Amino acid sequence: MSCSTAAGGAPRPAPEPSAPDHVRMGVGARLTLHPATDDFVPVILSALSAARATAPGVTVRTDDVSTLLRGSEQDVATFVAAGLEHAARITSTGHVVATLALSRGCPGEVGCDLPAGELVEVVPVHLAPAGLHASAHWALYPLGTADAMGPILAAIDTAQRRGTYGGAENFATRLDGDLADVLATVVDTWTGVGREVAHVAAHATVSVGSPSRRGDR
Amino acid sequence: MSCSTAAGGAPRPAPEPSAPDHVRMGVGARLTLHPATDDFVPVILSALSAARATAPGVTVRTDDVSTLLRGSEQDVATFVAAGLEHAARITSTGHVVATLALSRGCPGEVGCDLPAGELVEVVPVHLAPAGLHASAHWALYPLGTADAMGPILAAIDTAQRRGTYGGAENFATRLDGDLADVLATVVDTWTGVGREVAHVAAHATVSVGSPSRRGDR
């Protein structure tokens, strides 16, 4: 569940008012890397290690399903980009997919009834071009609000303006471009919605090096 | 975006009032299979072929990122279970992950302002035991409603009652059990929320045969 800590875990003390924005806003991500290779274990471990070295500010906890990332939006974006790029470069087949879920404002972490003044502005992330083409299916979920479509349309406008918009699909929007641009679009639109809505989740399936082409079958 | 057809595509005619519930409710899924093997292409193609044969009522369209499934909740569940089970059985390493997104009531497909009488009751799906253990991270998103937490708590109760609840994680709930039970929990809670909220998305990362154990690192 997106807000499981509220439901299943012990109540947590609220973060200090002086805590960094990303801590007060319950910012974090879940990342699963899927290198298409027999030797997936060393690829995943090496990719996570490279990502840790690139974004040392991220708190990382890996279990058998995914890796939990806690940190600022910039640090989490840097971690994901570095991990996926590293995995793609060392996977023998060249094909790696990442399943990424971003979350902010979760009721289990901090209240979702934050006053408007608490909705923080996050500067766009900066990711160096990866030199790898990525294709993604992306979904954005503003939660606890009757108008989910307004922020979604604004996010699609952002993707179009950035040149990463790849078309409307059923249940997803397609993104295409350099891996860095695709990830930055996912992160920046998620933080953009966060200026209007406290609890926002974003999911993306990001594929690098697929032997299939768009609309193959 | 979850509702991209509304935003990016041409307007669609509304389904006939006499259309099956799942058509009127815009029911469907996106599935990506990630077999951890060098020979991922034949595994994916064989798994999708086996799933089509098991659930011939599903309309299937595969591109380079994921496979779009349209059909009744039972048919979509049967397809996903058959595809993942087949992939796990023929993958040399035994490790396969599925990224699954379920959607219903999307504004791009049918209106999300359906009158209450239009929220259909869907019978729980029946999936034969797979004999394969699965672990999942699961998130459920009731959209366009101020109270997202009520339906989420009810869904967690359902998972606990069924014995698939594996604990609260950050940004996800863990599910464990036979692959069939895990998938049925994801599908039935999604349709359960759909009795109260028109637009509901569910995401799950479902792992079979991971060499890591829970809380490994």
mmCIF file of N, CA and C in Angstrom, chain B residues 50-116:
data_model
loop_
_atom_site.group_PDB
_atom_site.id
_atom_site.type_symbol
_atom_site.label_atom_id
_atom_site.label_comp_id
_atom_site.label_asym_id
_atom_site.label_seq_id
_atom_site.Cartn_x
_atom_site.Cartn_y
_atom_site.Cartn_z
ATOM 1 N N ALA B 50 1.986 -18.481 -23.890
ATOM 2 C CA ALA B 50 1.284 -19.382 -22.965
ATOM 3 C C ALA B 50 0.130 -18.666 -22.278
ATOM 4 N N ALA B 51 0.351 -17.405 -21.914
ATOM 5 C CA ALA B 51 -0.710 -16.644 -21.248
ATOM 6 C C ALA B 51 -1.883 -16.393 -22.190
ATOM 7 N N ARG B 52 -1.584 -16.089 -23.450
ATOM 8 C CA ARG B 52 -2.663 -15.894 -24.435
ATOM 9 C C ARG B 52 -3.495 -17.159 -24.565
ATOM 10 N N ALA B 53 -2.813 -18.301 -24.592
ATOM 11 C CA ALA B 53 -3.533 -19.570 -24.755
ATOM 12 C C ALA B 53 -4.407 -19.858 -23.536
ATOM 13 N N THR B 54 -3.934 -19.443 -22.360
ATOM 14 C CA THR B 54 -4.682 -19.696 -21.122
ATOM 15 C C THR B 54 -5.847 -18.725 -20.961
ATOM 16 N N ALA B 55 -5.668 -17.504 -21.436
ATOM 17 C CA ALA B 55 -6.711 -16.470 -21.288
ATOM 18 C C ALA B 55 -6.972 -15.828 -22.647
ATOM 19 N N PRO B 56 -7.617 -16.590 -23.543
ATOM 20 C CA PRO B 56 -7.783 -16.088 -24.912
ATOM 21 C C PRO B 56 -8.715 -14.882 -25.016
ATOM 22 N N GLY B 57 -9.454 -14.573 -23.948
ATOM 23 C CA GLY B 57 -10.352 -13.431 -23.992
ATOM 24 C C GLY B 57 -9.660 -12.088 -23.833
ATOM 25 N N VAL B 58 -8.356 -12.105 -23.545
ATOM 26 C CA VAL B 58 -7.644 -10.850 -23.299
ATOM 27 C C VAL B 58 -7.098 -10.291 -24.615
ATOM 28 N N THR B 59 -7.300 -9.006 -24.828
ATOM 29 C CA THR B 59 -6.676 -8.319 -25.954
ATOM 30 C C THR B 59 -5.280 -7.896 -25.518
ATOM 31 N N VAL B 60 -4.278 -8.239 -26.319
ATOM 32 C CA VAL B 60 -2.881 -8.085 -25.916
ATOM 33 C C VAL B 60 -2.146 -7.210 -26.928
ATOM 34 N N ARG B 61 -1.401 -6.226 -26.444
ATOM 35 C CA ARG B 61 -0.556 -5.429 -27.342
ATOM 36 C C ARG B 61 0.770 -5.172 -26.647
ATOM 37 N N THR B 62 1.840 -5.670 -27.232
ATOM 38 C CA THR B 62 3.166 -5.552 -26.620
ATOM 39 C C THR B 62 3.987 -4.494 -27.344
ATOM 40 N N ASP B 63 4.640 -3.620 -26.599
ATOM 41 C CA ASP B 63 5.629 -2.732 -27.210
ATOM 42 C C ASP B 63 6.971 -2.947 -26.504
ATOM 43 N N ASP B 64 7.891 -2.026 -26.658
ATOM 44 C CA ASP B 64 9.242 -2.238 -26.130
ATOM 45 C C ASP B 64 9.345 -2.006 -24.620
ATOM 46 N N VAL B 65 8.285 -1.513 -23.979
ATOM 47 C CA VAL B 65 8.341 -1.268 -22.533
ATOM 48 C C VAL B 65 7.425 -2.215 -21.761
ATOM 49 N N SER B 66 6.217 -2.422 -22.249
ATOM 50 C CA SER B 66 5.307 -3.287 -21.498
ATOM 51 C C SER B 66 4.242 -3.866 -22.413
ATOM 52 N N THR B 67 3.416 -4.714 -21.839
ATOM 53 C CA THR B 67 2.330 -5.348 -22.590
ATOM 54 C C THR B 67 1.006 -4.854 -22.024
ATOM 55 N N LEU B 68 0.185 -4.331 -22.920
ATOM 56 C CA LEU B 68 -1.138 -3.847 -22.539
ATOM 57 C C LEU B 68 -2.135 -5.002 -22.584
ATOM 58 N N LEU B 69 -2.898 -5.161 -21.524
ATOM 59 C CA LEU B 69 -3.899 -6.225 -21.430
ATOM 60 C C LEU B 69 -5.268 -5.586 -21.235
ATOM 61 N N ARG B 70 -6.223 -5.959 -22.066
ATOM 62 C CA ARG B 70 -7.600 -5.498 -21.893
ATOM 63 C C ARG B 70 -8.512 -6.713 -21.821
ATOM 64 N N GLY B 71 -9.350 -6.749 -20.798
ATOM 65 C CA GLY B 71 -10.271 -7.871 -20.650
ATOM 66 C C GLY B 71 -10.921 -7.791 -19.283
ATOM 67 N N SER B 72 -11.675 -8.799 -18.947
ATOM 68 C CA SER B 72 -12.317 -8.819 -17.631
ATOM 69 C C SER B 72 -11.255 -9.005 -16.553
ATOM 70 N N GLU B 73 -11.607 -8.678 -15.329
ATOM 71 C CA GLU B 73 -10.674 -8.821 -14.220
ATOM 72 C C GLU B 73 -10.183 -10.263 -14.102
ATOM 73 N N GLN B 74 -11.118 -11.224 -14.226
ATOM 74 C CA GLN B 74 -10.726 -12.640 -14.149
ATOM 75 C C GLN B 74 -9.757 -12.994 -15.276
ATOM 76 N N ASP B 75 -10.073 -12.572 -16.493
ATOM 77 C CA ASP B 75 -9.210 -12.914 -17.626
ATOM 78 C C ASP B 75 -7.825 -12.272 -17.498
ATOM 79 N N VAL B 76 -7.792 -11.016 -17.067
ATOM 80 C CA VAL B 76 -6.500 -10.344 -16.908
ATOM 81 C C VAL B 76 -5.677 -11.028 -15.812
ATOM 82 N N ALA B 77 -6.338 -11.392 -14.714
ATOM 83 C CA ALA B 77 -5.631 -12.079 -13.627
ATOM 84 C C ALA B 77 -5.098 -13.432 -14.102
ATOM 85 N N THR B 78 -5.914 -14.166 -14.836
ATOM 86 C CA THR B 78 -5.484 -15.468 -15.365
ATOM 87 C C THR B 78 -4.279 -15.301 -16.284
ATOM 88 N N PHE B 79 -4.321 -14.275 -17.125
ATOM 89 C CA PHE B 79 -3.230 -14.013 -18.064
ATOM 90 C C PHE B 79 -1.921 -13.735 -17.302
ATOM 91 N N VAL B 80 -1.994 -12.844 -16.331
ATOM 92 C CA VAL B 80 -0.780 -12.456 -15.598
ATOM 93 C C VAL B 80 -0.206 -13.659 -14.844
ATOM 94 N N ALA B 81 -1.087 -14.425 -14.196
ATOM 95 C CA ALA B 81 -0.619 -15.595 -13.440
ATOM 96 C C ALA B 81 0.030 -16.620 -14.367
ATOM 97 N N ALA B 82 -0.620 -16.877 -15.494
ATOM 98 C CA ALA B 82 -0.088 -17.881 -16.420
ATOM 99 C C ALA B 82 1.242 -17.417 -17.018
ATOM 100 N N GLY B 83 1.332 -16.143 -17.372
ATOM 101 C CA GLY B 83 2.554 -15.629 -17.979
ATOM 102 C C GLY B 83 3.726 -15.658 -17.014
ATOM 103 N N LEU B 84 3.492 -15.232 -15.797
ATOM 104 C CA LEU B 84 4.583 -15.189 -14.816
ATOM 105 C C LEU B 84 4.996 -16.604 -14.398
ATOM 106 N N GLU B 85 4.017 -17.467 -14.220
ATOM 107 C CA GLU B 85 4.334 -18.850 -13.845
ATOM 108 C C GLU B 85 5.140 -19.530 -14.950
ATOM 109 N N HIS B 86 4.715 -19.359 -16.198
ATOM 110 C CA HIS B 86 5.428 -19.971 -17.322
ATOM 111 C C HIS B 86 6.863 -19.421 -17.406
ATOM 112 N N ALA B 87 6.988 -18.105 -17.276
ATOM 113 C CA ALA B 87 8.328 -17.497 -17.353
ATOM 114 C C ALA B 87 9.237 -18.041 -16.260
ATOM 115 N N ALA B 88 8.700 -18.185 -15.049
ATOM 116 C CA ALA B 88 9.525 -18.681 -13.941
ATOM 117 C C ALA B 88 9.976 -20.114 -14.209
ATOM 118 N N ARG B 89 9.092 -20.915 -14.823
ATOM 119 C CA ARG B 89 9.422 -22.328 -15.036
ATOM 120 C C ARG B 89 10.472 -22.522 -16.127
ATOM 121 N N ILE B 90 10.537 -21.599 -17.101
ATOM 122 C CA ILE B 90 11.491 -21.808 -18.205
ATOM 123 C C ILE B 90 12.725 -20.911 -18.112
ATOM 124 N N THR B 91 12.795 -20.035 -17.117
ATOM 125 C CA THR B 91 13.978 -19.178 -16.977
ATOM 126 C C THR B 91 15.083 -19.974 -16.293
ATOM 127 N N SER B 92 16.260 -19.997 -16.925
ATOM 128 C CA SER B 92 17.345 -20.866 -16.452
ATOM 129 C C SER B 92 17.705 -20.569 -14.994
ATOM 130 N N THR B 93 17.705 -19.321 -14.602
ATOM 131 C CA THR B 93 18.074 -18.977 -13.223
ATOM 132 C C THR B 93 16.908 -19.137 -12.251
ATOM 133 N N GLY B 94 15.712 -19.298 -12.766
ATOM 134 C CA GLY B 94 14.532 -19.427 -11.906
ATOM 135 C C GLY B 94 14.007 -18.110 -11.359
ATOM 136 N N HIS B 95 14.697 -17.008 -11.651
ATOM 137 C CA HIS B 95 14.291 -15.708 -11.081
ATOM 138 C C HIS B 95 13.615 -14.832 -12.137
ATOM 139 N N VAL B 96 12.377 -14.483 -11.850
ATOM 140 C CA VAL B 96 11.604 -13.601 -12.738
ATOM 141 C C VAL B 96 10.860 -12.590 -11.874
ATOM 142 N N VAL B 97 10.854 -11.354 -12.318
ATOM 143 C CA VAL B 97 10.060 -10.316 -11.662
ATOM 144 C C VAL B 97 9.029 -9.810 -12.670
ATOM 145 N N ALA B 98 7.845 -9.524 -12.181
ATOM 146 C CA ALA B 98 6.830 -8.881 -13.021
ATOM 147 C C ALA B 98 6.508 -7.514 -12.443
ATOM 148 N N THR B 99 6.439 -6.521 -13.323
ATOM 149 C CA THR B 99 5.933 -5.206 -12.947
ATOM 150 C C THR B 99 4.512 -5.117 -13.483
ATOM 151 N N LEU B 100 3.564 -4.944 -12.570
ATOM 152 C CA LEU B 100 2.147 -4.978 -12.946
ATOM 153 C C LEU B 100 1.463 -3.684 -12.525
ATOM 154 N N ALA B 101 0.724 -3.072 -13.451
ATOM 155 C CA ALA B 101 -0.121 -1.920 -13.118
ATOM 156 C C ALA B 101 -1.544 -2.243 -13.557
ATOM 157 N N LEU B 102 -2.485 -2.109 -12.637
ATOM 158 C CA LEU B 102 -3.896 -2.330 -12.936
ATOM 159 C C LEU B 102 -4.604 -0.973 -12.911
ATOM 160 N N SER B 103 -5.570 -0.788 -13.799
ATOM 161 C CA SER B 103 -6.288 0.487 -13.815
ATOM 162 C C SER B 103 -7.759 0.251 -14.111
ATOM 163 N N ARG B 104 -8.609 1.028 -13.480
ATOM 164 C CA ARG B 104 -10.045 0.969 -13.759
ATOM 165 C C ARG B 104 -10.645 2.365 -13.561
ATOM 166 N N GLY B 105 -11.643 2.681 -14.416
ATOM 167 C CA GLY B 105 -12.371 3.937 -14.265
ATOM 168 C C GLY B 105 -11.622 5.158 -14.739
ATOM 169 N N CYS B 106 -10.593 4.970 -15.568
ATOM 170 C CA CYS B 106 -9.769 6.095 -15.991
ATOM 171 C C CYS B 106 -10.592 7.107 -16.787
ATOM 172 N N PRO B 107 -10.378 8.378 -16.516
ATOM 173 C CA PRO B 107 -11.095 9.413 -17.264
ATOM 174 C C PRO B 107 -10.844 9.335 -18.771
ATOM 175 N N GLY B 108 -9.696 8.836 -19.152
ATOM 176 C CA GLY B 108 -9.415 8.740 -20.581
ATOM 177 C C GLY B 108 -10.235 7.655 -21.252
ATOM 178 N N GLU B 109 -10.755 6.767 -20.475
ATOM 179 C CA GLU B 109 -11.486 5.624 -21.028
ATOM 180 C C GLU B 109 -12.987 5.802 -20.824
ATOM 181 N N VAL B 110 -13.361 6.023 -19.600
ATOM 182 C CA VAL B 110 -14.753 6.316 -19.281
ATOM 183 C C VAL B 110 -14.723 7.396 -18.207
ATOM 184 N N GLY B 111 -15.832 8.072 -18.022
ATOM 185 C CA GLY B 111 -15.858 9.152 -17.041
ATOM 186 C C GLY B 111 -15.572 8.645 -15.641
ATOM 187 N N CYS B 112 -14.862 9.454 -14.856
ATOM 188 C CA CYS B 112 -14.621 9.088 -13.469
ATOM 189 C C CYS B 112 -15.724 9.611 -12.565
ATOM 190 N N ASP B 113 -16.645 10.376 -13.134
ATOM 191 C CA ASP B 113 -17.752 10.892 -12.349
ATOM 192 C C ASP B 113 -18.977 10.003 -12.505
ATOM 193 N N LEU B 114 -18.741 8.724 -12.655
ATOM 194 C CA LEU B 114 -19.841 7.779 -12.782
ATOM 195 C C LEU B 114 -20.743 7.871 -11.561
ATOM 196 N N PRO B 115 -22.050 7.795 -11.756
ATOM 197 C CA PRO B 115 -22.936 7.752 -10.591
ATOM 198 C C PRO B 115 -22.661 6.500 -9.766
ATOM 199 N N ALA B 116 -23.003 6.571 -8.493
ATOM 200 C CA ALA B 116 -22.678 5.475 -7.586
ATOM 201 C C ALA B 116 -23.187 4.135 -8.105
#
